[in-house]
XYZ file of C-alpha atoms in Angstrom:
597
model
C 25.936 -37.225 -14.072
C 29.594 -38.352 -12.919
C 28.308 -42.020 -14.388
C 28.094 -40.589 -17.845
C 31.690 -41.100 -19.548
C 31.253 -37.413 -21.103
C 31.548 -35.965 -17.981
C 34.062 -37.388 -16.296
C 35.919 -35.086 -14.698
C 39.016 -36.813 -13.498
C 39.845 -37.994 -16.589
C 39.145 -34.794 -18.782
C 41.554 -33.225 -15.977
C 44.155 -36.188 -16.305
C 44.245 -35.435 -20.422
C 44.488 -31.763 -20.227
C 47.108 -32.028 -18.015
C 48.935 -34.076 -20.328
C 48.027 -32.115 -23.588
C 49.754 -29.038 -21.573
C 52.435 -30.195 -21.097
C 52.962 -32.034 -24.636
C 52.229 -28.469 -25.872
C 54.744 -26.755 -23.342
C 57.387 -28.880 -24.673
C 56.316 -28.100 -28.469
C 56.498 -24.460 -27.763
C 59.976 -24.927 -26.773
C 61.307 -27.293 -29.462
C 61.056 -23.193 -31.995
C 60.250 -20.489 -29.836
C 62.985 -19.495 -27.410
C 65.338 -19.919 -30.364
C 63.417 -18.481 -33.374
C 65.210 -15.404 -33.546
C 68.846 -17.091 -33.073
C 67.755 -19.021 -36.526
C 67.201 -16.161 -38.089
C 69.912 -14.731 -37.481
C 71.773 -17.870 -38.578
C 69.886 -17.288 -42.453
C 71.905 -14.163 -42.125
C 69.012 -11.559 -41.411
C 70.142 -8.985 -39.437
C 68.230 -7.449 -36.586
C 65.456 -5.247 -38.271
C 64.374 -7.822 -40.242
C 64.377 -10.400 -37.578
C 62.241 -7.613 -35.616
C 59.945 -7.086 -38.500
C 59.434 -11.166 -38.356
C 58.993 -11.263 -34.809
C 56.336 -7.975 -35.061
C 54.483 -9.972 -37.629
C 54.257 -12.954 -35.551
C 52.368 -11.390 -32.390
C 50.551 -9.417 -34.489
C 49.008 -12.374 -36.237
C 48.877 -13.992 -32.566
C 47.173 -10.955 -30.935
C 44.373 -10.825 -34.176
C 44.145 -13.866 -35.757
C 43.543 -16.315 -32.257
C 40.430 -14.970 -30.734
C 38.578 -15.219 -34.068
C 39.496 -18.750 -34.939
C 38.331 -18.889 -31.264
C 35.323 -17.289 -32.158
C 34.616 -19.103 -35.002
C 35.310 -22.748 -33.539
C 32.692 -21.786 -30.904
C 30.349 -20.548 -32.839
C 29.900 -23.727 -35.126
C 31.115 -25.994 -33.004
C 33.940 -27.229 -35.071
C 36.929 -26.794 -31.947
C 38.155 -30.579 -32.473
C 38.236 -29.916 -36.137
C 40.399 -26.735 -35.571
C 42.760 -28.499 -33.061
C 43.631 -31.144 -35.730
C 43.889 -29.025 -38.500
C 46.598 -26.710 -36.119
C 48.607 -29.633 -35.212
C 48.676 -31.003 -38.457
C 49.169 -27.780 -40.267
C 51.418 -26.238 -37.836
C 53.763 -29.440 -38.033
C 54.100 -28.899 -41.724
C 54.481 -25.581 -41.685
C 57.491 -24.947 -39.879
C 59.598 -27.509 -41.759
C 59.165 -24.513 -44.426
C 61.333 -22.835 -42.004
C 64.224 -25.618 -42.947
C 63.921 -24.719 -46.670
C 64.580 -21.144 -46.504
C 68.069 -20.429 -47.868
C 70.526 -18.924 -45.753
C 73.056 -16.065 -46.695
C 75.904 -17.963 -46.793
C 76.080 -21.260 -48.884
C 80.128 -21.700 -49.042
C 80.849 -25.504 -47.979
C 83.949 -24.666 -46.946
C 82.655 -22.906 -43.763
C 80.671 -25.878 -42.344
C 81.057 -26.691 -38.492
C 80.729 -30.368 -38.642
C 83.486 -31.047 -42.082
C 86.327 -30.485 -39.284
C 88.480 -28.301 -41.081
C 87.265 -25.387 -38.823
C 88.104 -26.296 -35.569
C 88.323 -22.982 -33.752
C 85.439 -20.446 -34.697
C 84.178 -17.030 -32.961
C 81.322 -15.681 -33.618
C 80.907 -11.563 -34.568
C 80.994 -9.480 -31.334
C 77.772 -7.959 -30.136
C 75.251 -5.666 -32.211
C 76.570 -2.186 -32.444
C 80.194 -2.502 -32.016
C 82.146 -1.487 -34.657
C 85.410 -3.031 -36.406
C 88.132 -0.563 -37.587
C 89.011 -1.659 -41.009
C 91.539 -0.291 -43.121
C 91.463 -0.537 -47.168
C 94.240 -1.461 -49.196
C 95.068 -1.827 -53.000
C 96.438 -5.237 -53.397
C 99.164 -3.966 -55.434
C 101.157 -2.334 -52.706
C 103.971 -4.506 -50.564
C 102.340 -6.259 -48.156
C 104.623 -5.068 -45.442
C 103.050 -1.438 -45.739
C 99.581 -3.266 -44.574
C 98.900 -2.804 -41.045
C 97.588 -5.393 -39.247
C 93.302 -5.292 -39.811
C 93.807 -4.594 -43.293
C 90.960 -5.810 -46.119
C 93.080 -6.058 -49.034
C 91.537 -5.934 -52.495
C 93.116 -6.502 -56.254
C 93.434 -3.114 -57.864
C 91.115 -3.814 -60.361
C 88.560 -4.214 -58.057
C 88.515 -1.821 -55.645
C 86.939 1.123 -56.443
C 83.787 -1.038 -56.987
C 83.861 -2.928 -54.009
C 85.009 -0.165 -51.692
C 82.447 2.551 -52.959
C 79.635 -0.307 -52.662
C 80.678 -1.531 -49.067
C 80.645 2.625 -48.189
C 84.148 3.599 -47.893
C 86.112 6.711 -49.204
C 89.085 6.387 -51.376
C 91.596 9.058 -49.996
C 94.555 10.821 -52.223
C 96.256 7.160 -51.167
C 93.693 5.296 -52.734
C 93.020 3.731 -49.044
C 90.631 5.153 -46.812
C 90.214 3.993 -42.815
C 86.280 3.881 -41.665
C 84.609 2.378 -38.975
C 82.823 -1.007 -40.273
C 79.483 -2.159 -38.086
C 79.910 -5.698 -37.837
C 76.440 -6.957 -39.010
C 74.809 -9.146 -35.908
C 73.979 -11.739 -37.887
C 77.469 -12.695 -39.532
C 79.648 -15.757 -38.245
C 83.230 -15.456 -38.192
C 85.930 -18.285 -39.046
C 89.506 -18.590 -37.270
C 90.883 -19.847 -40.937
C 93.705 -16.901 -41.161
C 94.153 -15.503 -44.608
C 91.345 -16.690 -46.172
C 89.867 -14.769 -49.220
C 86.180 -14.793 -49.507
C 84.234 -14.975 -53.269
C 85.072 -11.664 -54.323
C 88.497 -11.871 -53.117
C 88.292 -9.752 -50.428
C 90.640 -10.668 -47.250
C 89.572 -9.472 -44.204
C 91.505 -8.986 -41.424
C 88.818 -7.387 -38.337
C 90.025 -5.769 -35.690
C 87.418 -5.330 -33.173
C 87.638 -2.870 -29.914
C 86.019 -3.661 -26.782
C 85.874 -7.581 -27.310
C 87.692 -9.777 -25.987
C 88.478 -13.827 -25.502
C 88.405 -14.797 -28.795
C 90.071 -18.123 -29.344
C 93.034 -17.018 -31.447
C 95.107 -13.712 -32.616
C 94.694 -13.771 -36.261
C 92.654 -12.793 -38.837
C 89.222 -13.858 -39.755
C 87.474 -14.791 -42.335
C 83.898 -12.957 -42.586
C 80.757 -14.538 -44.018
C 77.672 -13.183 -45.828
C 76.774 -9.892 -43.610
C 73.241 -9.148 -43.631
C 72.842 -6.372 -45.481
C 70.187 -3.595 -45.934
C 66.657 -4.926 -47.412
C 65.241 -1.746 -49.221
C 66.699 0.810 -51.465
C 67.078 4.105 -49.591
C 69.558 2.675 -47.063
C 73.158 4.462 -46.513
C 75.408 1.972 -47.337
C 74.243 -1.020 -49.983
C 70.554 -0.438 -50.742
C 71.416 2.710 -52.180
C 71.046 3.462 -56.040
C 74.857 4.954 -56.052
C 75.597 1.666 -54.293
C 73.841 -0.773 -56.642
C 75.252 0.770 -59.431
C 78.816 0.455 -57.763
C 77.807 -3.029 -57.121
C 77.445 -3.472 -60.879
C 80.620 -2.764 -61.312
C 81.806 -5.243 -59.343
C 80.440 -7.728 -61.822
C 77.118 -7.894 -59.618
C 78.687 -9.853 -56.741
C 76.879 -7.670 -53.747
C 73.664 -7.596 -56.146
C 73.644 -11.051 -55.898
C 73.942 -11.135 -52.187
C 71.275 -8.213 -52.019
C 69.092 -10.590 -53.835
C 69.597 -13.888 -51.831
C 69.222 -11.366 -48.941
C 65.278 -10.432 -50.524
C 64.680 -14.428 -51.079
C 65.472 -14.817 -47.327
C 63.679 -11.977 -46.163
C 60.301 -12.778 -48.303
C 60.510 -16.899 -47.679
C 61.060 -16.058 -44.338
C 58.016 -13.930 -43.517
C 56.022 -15.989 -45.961
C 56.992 -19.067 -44.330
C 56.228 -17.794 -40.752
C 52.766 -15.903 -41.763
C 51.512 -19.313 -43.088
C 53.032 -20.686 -39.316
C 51.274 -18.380 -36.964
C 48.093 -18.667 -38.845
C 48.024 -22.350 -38.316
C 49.440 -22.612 -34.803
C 47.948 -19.466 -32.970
C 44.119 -20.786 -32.366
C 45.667 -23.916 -30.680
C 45.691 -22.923 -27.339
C 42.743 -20.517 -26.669
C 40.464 -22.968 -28.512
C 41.394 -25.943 -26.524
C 41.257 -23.861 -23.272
C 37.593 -22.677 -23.996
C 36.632 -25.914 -24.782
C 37.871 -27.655 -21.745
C 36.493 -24.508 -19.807
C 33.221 -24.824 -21.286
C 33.569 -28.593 -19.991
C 34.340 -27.857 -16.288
C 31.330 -25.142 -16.136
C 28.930 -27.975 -16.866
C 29.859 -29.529 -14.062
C 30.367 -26.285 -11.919
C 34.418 -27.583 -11.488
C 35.778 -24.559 -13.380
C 37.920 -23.843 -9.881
C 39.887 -27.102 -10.945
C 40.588 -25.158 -14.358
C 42.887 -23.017 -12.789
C 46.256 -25.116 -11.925
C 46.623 -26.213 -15.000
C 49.214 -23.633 -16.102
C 51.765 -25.495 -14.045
C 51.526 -28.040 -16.695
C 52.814 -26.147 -19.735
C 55.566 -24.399 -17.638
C 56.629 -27.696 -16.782
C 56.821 -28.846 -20.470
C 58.193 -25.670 -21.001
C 61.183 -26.018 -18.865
C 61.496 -29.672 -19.975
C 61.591 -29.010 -23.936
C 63.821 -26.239 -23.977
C 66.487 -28.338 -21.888
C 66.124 -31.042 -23.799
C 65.938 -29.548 -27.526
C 69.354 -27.548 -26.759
C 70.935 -30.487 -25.767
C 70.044 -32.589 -28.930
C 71.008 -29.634 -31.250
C 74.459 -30.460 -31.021
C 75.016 -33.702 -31.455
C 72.202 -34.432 -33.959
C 72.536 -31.060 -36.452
C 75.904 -32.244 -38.094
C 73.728 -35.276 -38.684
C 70.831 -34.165 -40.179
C 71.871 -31.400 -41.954
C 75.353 -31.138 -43.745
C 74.570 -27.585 -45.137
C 71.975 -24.371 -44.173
C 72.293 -22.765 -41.055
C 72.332 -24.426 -37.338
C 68.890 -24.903 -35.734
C 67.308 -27.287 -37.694
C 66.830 -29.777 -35.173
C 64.651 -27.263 -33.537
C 62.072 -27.416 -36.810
C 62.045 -30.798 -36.670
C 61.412 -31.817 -32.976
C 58.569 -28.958 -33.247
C 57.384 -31.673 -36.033
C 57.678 -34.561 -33.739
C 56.212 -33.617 -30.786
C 52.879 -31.771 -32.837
C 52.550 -35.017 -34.106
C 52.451 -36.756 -30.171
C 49.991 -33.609 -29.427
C 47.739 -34.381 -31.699
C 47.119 -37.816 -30.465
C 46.506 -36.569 -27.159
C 44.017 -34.435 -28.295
C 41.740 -37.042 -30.095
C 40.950 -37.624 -26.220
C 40.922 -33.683 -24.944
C 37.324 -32.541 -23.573
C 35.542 -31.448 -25.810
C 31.822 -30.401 -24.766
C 29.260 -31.917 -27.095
C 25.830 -29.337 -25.549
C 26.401 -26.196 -26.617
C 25.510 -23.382 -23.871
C 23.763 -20.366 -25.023
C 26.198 -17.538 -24.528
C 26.356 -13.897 -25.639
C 28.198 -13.048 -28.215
C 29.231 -9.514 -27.574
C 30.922 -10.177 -24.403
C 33.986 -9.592 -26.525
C 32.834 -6.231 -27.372
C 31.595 -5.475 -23.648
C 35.055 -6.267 -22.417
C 36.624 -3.924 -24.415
C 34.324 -1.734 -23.360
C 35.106 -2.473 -19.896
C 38.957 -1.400 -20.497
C 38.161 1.610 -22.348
C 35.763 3.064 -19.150
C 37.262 1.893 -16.154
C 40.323 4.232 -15.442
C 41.546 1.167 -13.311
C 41.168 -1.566 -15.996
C 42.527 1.477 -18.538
C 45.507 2.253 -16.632
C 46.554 -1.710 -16.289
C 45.973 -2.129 -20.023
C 48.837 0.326 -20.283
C 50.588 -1.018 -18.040
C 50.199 -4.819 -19.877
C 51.257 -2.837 -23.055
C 54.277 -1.701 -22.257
C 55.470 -4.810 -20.413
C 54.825 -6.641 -23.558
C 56.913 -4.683 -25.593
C 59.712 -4.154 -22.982
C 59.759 -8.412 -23.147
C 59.668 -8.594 -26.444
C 63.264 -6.931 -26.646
C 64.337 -9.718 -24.266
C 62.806 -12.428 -26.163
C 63.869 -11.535 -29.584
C 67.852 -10.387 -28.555
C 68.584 -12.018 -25.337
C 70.322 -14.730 -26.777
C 72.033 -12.810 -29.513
C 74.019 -11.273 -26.650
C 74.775 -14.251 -24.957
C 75.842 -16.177 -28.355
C 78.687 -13.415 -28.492
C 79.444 -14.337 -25.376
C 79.982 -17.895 -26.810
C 77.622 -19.580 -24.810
C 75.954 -23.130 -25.847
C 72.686 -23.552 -26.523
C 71.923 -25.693 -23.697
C 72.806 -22.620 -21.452
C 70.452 -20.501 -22.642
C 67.597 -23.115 -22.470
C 68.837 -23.659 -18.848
C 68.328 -19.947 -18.896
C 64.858 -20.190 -19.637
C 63.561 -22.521 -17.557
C 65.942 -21.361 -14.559
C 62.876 -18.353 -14.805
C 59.846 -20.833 -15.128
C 60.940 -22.784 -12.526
C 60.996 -20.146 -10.387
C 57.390 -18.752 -11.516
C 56.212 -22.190 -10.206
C 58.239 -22.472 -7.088
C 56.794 -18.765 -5.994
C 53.254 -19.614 -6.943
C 52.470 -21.403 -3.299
C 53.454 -17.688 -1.806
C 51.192 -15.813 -4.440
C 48.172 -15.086 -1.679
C 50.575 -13.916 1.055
C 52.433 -12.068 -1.842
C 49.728 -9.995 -2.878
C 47.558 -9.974 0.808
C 51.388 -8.140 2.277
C 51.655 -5.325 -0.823
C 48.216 -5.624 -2.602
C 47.456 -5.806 -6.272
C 48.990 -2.152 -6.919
C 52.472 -2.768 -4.856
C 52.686 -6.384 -6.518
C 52.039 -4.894 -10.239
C 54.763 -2.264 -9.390
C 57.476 -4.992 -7.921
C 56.521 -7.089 -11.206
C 57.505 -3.896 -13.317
C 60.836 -3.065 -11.047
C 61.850 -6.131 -11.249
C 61.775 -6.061 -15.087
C 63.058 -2.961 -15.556
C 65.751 -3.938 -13.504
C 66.692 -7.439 -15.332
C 66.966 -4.810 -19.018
C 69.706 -3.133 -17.179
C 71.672 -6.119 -16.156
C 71.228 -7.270 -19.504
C 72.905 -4.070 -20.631
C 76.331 -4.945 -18.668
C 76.605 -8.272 -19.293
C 79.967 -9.894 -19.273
C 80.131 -13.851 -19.909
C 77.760 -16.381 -20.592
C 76.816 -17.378 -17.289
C 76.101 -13.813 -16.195
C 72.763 -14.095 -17.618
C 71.675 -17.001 -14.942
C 71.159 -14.338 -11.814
C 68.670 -11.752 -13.563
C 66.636 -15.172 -14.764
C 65.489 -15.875 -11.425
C 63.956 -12.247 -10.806
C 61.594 -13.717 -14.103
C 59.227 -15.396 -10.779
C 58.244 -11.882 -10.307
C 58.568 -9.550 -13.109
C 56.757 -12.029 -15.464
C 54.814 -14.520 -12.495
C 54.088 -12.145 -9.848
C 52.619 -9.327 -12.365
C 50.346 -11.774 -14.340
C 48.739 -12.964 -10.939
C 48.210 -8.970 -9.655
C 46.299 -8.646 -12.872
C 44.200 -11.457 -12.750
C 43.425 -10.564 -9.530
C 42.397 -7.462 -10.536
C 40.375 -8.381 -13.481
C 38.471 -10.917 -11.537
C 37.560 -7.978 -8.779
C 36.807 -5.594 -11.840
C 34.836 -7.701 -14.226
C 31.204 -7.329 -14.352
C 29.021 -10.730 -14.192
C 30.316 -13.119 -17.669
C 32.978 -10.650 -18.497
C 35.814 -12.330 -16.691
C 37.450 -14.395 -19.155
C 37.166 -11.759 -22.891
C 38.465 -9.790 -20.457
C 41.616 -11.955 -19.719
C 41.788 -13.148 -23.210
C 41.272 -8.964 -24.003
C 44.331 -8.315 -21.724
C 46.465 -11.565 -22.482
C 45.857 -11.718 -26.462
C 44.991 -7.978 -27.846
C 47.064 -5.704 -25.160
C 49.484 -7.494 -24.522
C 50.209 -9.483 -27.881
C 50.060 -5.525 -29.525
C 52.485 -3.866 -27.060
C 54.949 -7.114 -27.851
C 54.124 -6.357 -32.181
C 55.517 -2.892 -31.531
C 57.989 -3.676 -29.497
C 59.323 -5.922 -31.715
C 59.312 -3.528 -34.785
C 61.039 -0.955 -33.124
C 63.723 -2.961 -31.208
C 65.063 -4.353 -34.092
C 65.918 -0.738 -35.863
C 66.887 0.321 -32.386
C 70.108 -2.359 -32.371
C 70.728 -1.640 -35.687
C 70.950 2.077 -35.481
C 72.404 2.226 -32.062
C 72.963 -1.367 -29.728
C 71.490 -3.790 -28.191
C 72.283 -2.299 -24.926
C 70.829 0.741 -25.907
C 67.838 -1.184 -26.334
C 67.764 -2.840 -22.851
C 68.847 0.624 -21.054
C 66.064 2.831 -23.030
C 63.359 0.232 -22.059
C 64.579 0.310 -18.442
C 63.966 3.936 -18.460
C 60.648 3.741 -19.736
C 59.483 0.941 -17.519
C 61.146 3.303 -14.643
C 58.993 5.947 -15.174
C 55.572 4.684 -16.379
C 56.043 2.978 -12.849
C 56.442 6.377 -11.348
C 53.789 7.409 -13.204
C 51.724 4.261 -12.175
C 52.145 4.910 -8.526
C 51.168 8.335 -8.851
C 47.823 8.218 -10.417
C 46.654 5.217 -8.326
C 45.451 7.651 -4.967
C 43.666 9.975 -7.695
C 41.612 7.110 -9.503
C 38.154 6.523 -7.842
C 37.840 4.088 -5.056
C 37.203 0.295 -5.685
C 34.813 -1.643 -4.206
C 35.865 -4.393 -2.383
C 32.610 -6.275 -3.234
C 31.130 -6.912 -6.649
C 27.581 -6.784 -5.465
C 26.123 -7.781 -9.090
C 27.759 -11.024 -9.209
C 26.664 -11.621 -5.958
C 22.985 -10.681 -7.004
C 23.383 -12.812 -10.001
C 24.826 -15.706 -8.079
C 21.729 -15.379 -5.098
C 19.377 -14.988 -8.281
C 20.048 -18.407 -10.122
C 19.502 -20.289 -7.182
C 16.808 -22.129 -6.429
C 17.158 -24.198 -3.396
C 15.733 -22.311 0.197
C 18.801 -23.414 1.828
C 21.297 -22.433 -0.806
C 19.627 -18.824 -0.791
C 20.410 -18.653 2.900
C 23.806 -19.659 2.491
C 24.366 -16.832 -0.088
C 22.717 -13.754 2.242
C 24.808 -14.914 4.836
C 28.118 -15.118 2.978
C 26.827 -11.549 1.975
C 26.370 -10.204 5.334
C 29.391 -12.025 6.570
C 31.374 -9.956 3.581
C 29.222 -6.168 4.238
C 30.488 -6.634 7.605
C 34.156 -6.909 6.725
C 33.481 -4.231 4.183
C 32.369 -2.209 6.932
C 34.776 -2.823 9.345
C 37.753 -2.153 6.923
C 36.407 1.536 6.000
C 36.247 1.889 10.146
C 40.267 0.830 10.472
């Protein structure tokens, strides 16, 4: 069998390793930094959550049916190519979405702007004080947004302030997350509006001064308080429709945006279950599926490379290739490049040719499976939250550290600092889970999380960030093993991968979708730490609550007899059989002699 060129092993092995870790670094070229473009269009952090929702919802849905479908009429190489080729297309759509802010004279790489800061963190507020233009300008304290007197009733009742018996009114502003500030001191924006921000609780920006601020987000929908509002619009039409133009480039944005990324995640999502069940399918012909399972290592490897390496070409290459839209394009583009190297990997990736009779409600009995095992139940819960706890790391983490003006090559060191560490704790992962079992290591996974959200909550500087990363090995590795472990010791006889893919795609894809929805309303509304600290609590005590329950739930078996039935059944060979009812005694005897200690 080796002799025939469709099964050789070595080689399928060598090309899968390869095609992992091309992917791994495609995944990085967009991902990590998705939601820091966004926020560069100008979309401020509900919308970017609403985005983000829509993406793993698509993910958690849309994947195992393409799966399913590939499989089921043998059409998985067709679907690979069509996903690299249509996912490379795709997210240059990304490039052509128009930002917020289109003023030329605010561009990084013209040089005129030398020293920039960007907006302090989500939720702080700026004090800013509202002045007619017509009075001396020595009676305007310093933070003062000074408007022409013909103007400001309409632009002061549409940005939500009060005019006072003085005709000047002091409220607290929320600086939108999404805006970018300029050091050029006096400048007057469009409108003529000068704005002078005066923001408490941040510190080390470059320069004293006042700053120029560009295109805030502003609310999507009418019903808002501030400019979706009908009083507001019709303000804003008094104002000779200046905000009602913003608040329609702000709808463009929004709707290319989601359009944009729908079409994205319905081309790219299939990618990677189909092409591991097909090179699955290809080990279990050859009973070398235990070879299957190091391949990971691969894409966290590409991982760690791409993310590196993208944030270090961003800088030097974006004043280059783009001389307006936001920064981050380079990101769009070497997703395009490197789809393009994937897919000619793939014209060589395993692909099985004999189709193997398999059921197809396995999917179904899976579910099943999670829905009447309290054990398998109480871990789906468990999966659930954790995704949506990481999705509010994921979609904000480097929002914080931006306004803590660090590069972009810092936070991809960021990432793979944590990925690195996943793979450098892996060779401990049996003595890790022998020493506190698959219960203790779930809960370390989730204190260990709940603890990084915390730290997030009180960070300082840029580099603060670097410590908590390292703690990813086990609230991200460390978990994910404890719950394969557990599904493989749960999982009746076929069930063991839907049951993954349930756990992996559905519960925990879903838990992230949520997640994502409400985090974004939860900065706007309140903070980003707010966010971190809230999740930390919840994590905190559904692990209480975890621990708890576990001594109540009924009593696993440390054997799964039925696969070993199954396994001594499809046997043929006289010596074989023996083999297996030794093994078998061999394990009722350590069975039996762990119930007696």
């Amino acid at each position: 069998m080796s002799a025939n060129p469709q099964w050789d092993v070595s080689r399928a092995l060598r090309v899968a390793k390869l095609f992992h870790l091309v992917c791994g670094v495609r995944d990085a070229c967009v991902t990590p930094f998705l939601t820091l473009y966004l926020r560069q269009l100008g979309l401020a952090a509900p919308w970017v959550g609403i985005l983000m929702g829509t993406k793993h919802l698509i993910a958690a849905s849309w994947a195992p049916f393409c799966a399913f479908l590939a499989r089921s009429h043998q059409k998985r190489r067709v679907l690979m190519t069509a996903s690299l080729l249509g996912s490379a297309g795709a997210s240059l759509f990304m490039v052509l979405v128009p930002p917020l802010d289109r003023d030329p004279g605010d561009r990084r790489c013209n040089g005129s702007h030398s020293l920039t800061a960007e907006g302090p963190p989500p939720g702080v507020e700026l004090t800013v004080t509202v002045t007619l233009a017509s009075e001396p300008a020595s009676n305007s304290p310093a933070g003062a947004l000074s408007l022409p007197g013909e103007r400001s009733s309409g632009v002061a009742g549409t940005l939500g302030f009060r005019e006072g018996p003085g005709e000047s009114a002091q409220e607290p502003f929320s600086y939108p997350p999404g805006s970018s500030v300029g050091s050029t001191q006096g400048t007057r924006n469009r409108s003529g509006v000068l704005l002078h921000p005066d923001t408490p609780g941040v510190t080390g920006s470059p320069r004293e001064g006042a700053f120029r601020v560009v295109s805030p987000p502003l609310p999507l929908f009418a019903g808002g308080k501030v400019l979706a509002s009908p009083a507001n619009q019709s303000a804003a039409k008094g104002d000779g429709g200046a905000l009602g133009l913003s608040l329609e480039g702000l709808q463009w944005t929004f709707i290319l945006s989601l359009g944009s990324m729908v079409l994205w995640e319905l081309l790219t999502s299939p990618l990677e279950q189909v092409a591991d069940d097909s090179l699955y399918e290809y080990l279990d012909f050859v009973d070398a599926t235990d070879r299957h399972r190091s391949l990971w290592v691969w894409r966290l490897l590409g991982t760690s490379v791409g993310v590196c390496g993208i944030a270090a070409l961003v800088g030097p290459l974006d004043c280059f290739l783009a001389t307006s839209g936001p920064r981050g394009v380079v990101h769009f583009y070497g997703y395009s490049l490197v789809s393009a190297l994937a897919l000619l990997v793939s014209i060589a990736f395993p692909v099985p040719i004999c189709r193997r009779q398999e059921p197809s409600y396995r999917m179904v009995k899976a579910l099943s499976l999670v829905v009447g095992d309290p054990h398998l139940t109480i871990l789906a819960l468990t999966i659930f939250l954790t995704g949506g706890a990481t999705s509010a790391v994921q979609n904000f983490l480097f929002w914080q550290m931006k306004d803590h003006r660090s590069s972009e090559l810092i936070m991809g060191f960021s990432v793979a600092l944590g990925l690195l560490g996943e793979i450098m704790l892996h060779p401990f992962k049996a003595l890790l889970l022998r020493k506190l079992s698959r219960v203790g290591t779930v809960g370390l996974g989730l204190g260990c999380l709940a603890g990084q959200l915390l730290y997030y909550s009180f960070l300082w500087s840029w580099w603060s960030v670097l410590p908590a990363q390292i703690l990813s090995a086990l609230s991200h590795g460390a978990l994910w093993w404890a719950v394969s472990t557990s599904i493989e010791h749960l999982a009746t006889p076929g069930t063991e991968r839907p049951l993954s893919a349930v756990f992996r795609a559905h519960v925990c894809g879903s838990g992230a979708s949520l997640g994502s929805f409400v985090g974004g309303f939860v900065v706007m509304h309140f903070s980003l730490p707010v966010l971190y600290q809230a999740c930390c609590v919840l994590l905190l005590l559904w692990l209480a609550l975890f621990l708890s329950i576990q001594p109540r739930l009924p009593q696993e078996r440390n054997i799964n007899y039925s696969k070993l039935l199954t396994v001594e059944a499809s046997d043929t060979s006289d010596s074989e059989q023996g083999t297996e009812r030794d093994w078998l005694v061999k394990a009722i005897r350590e069975e039996h002699s762990d119930w007696r200690g």
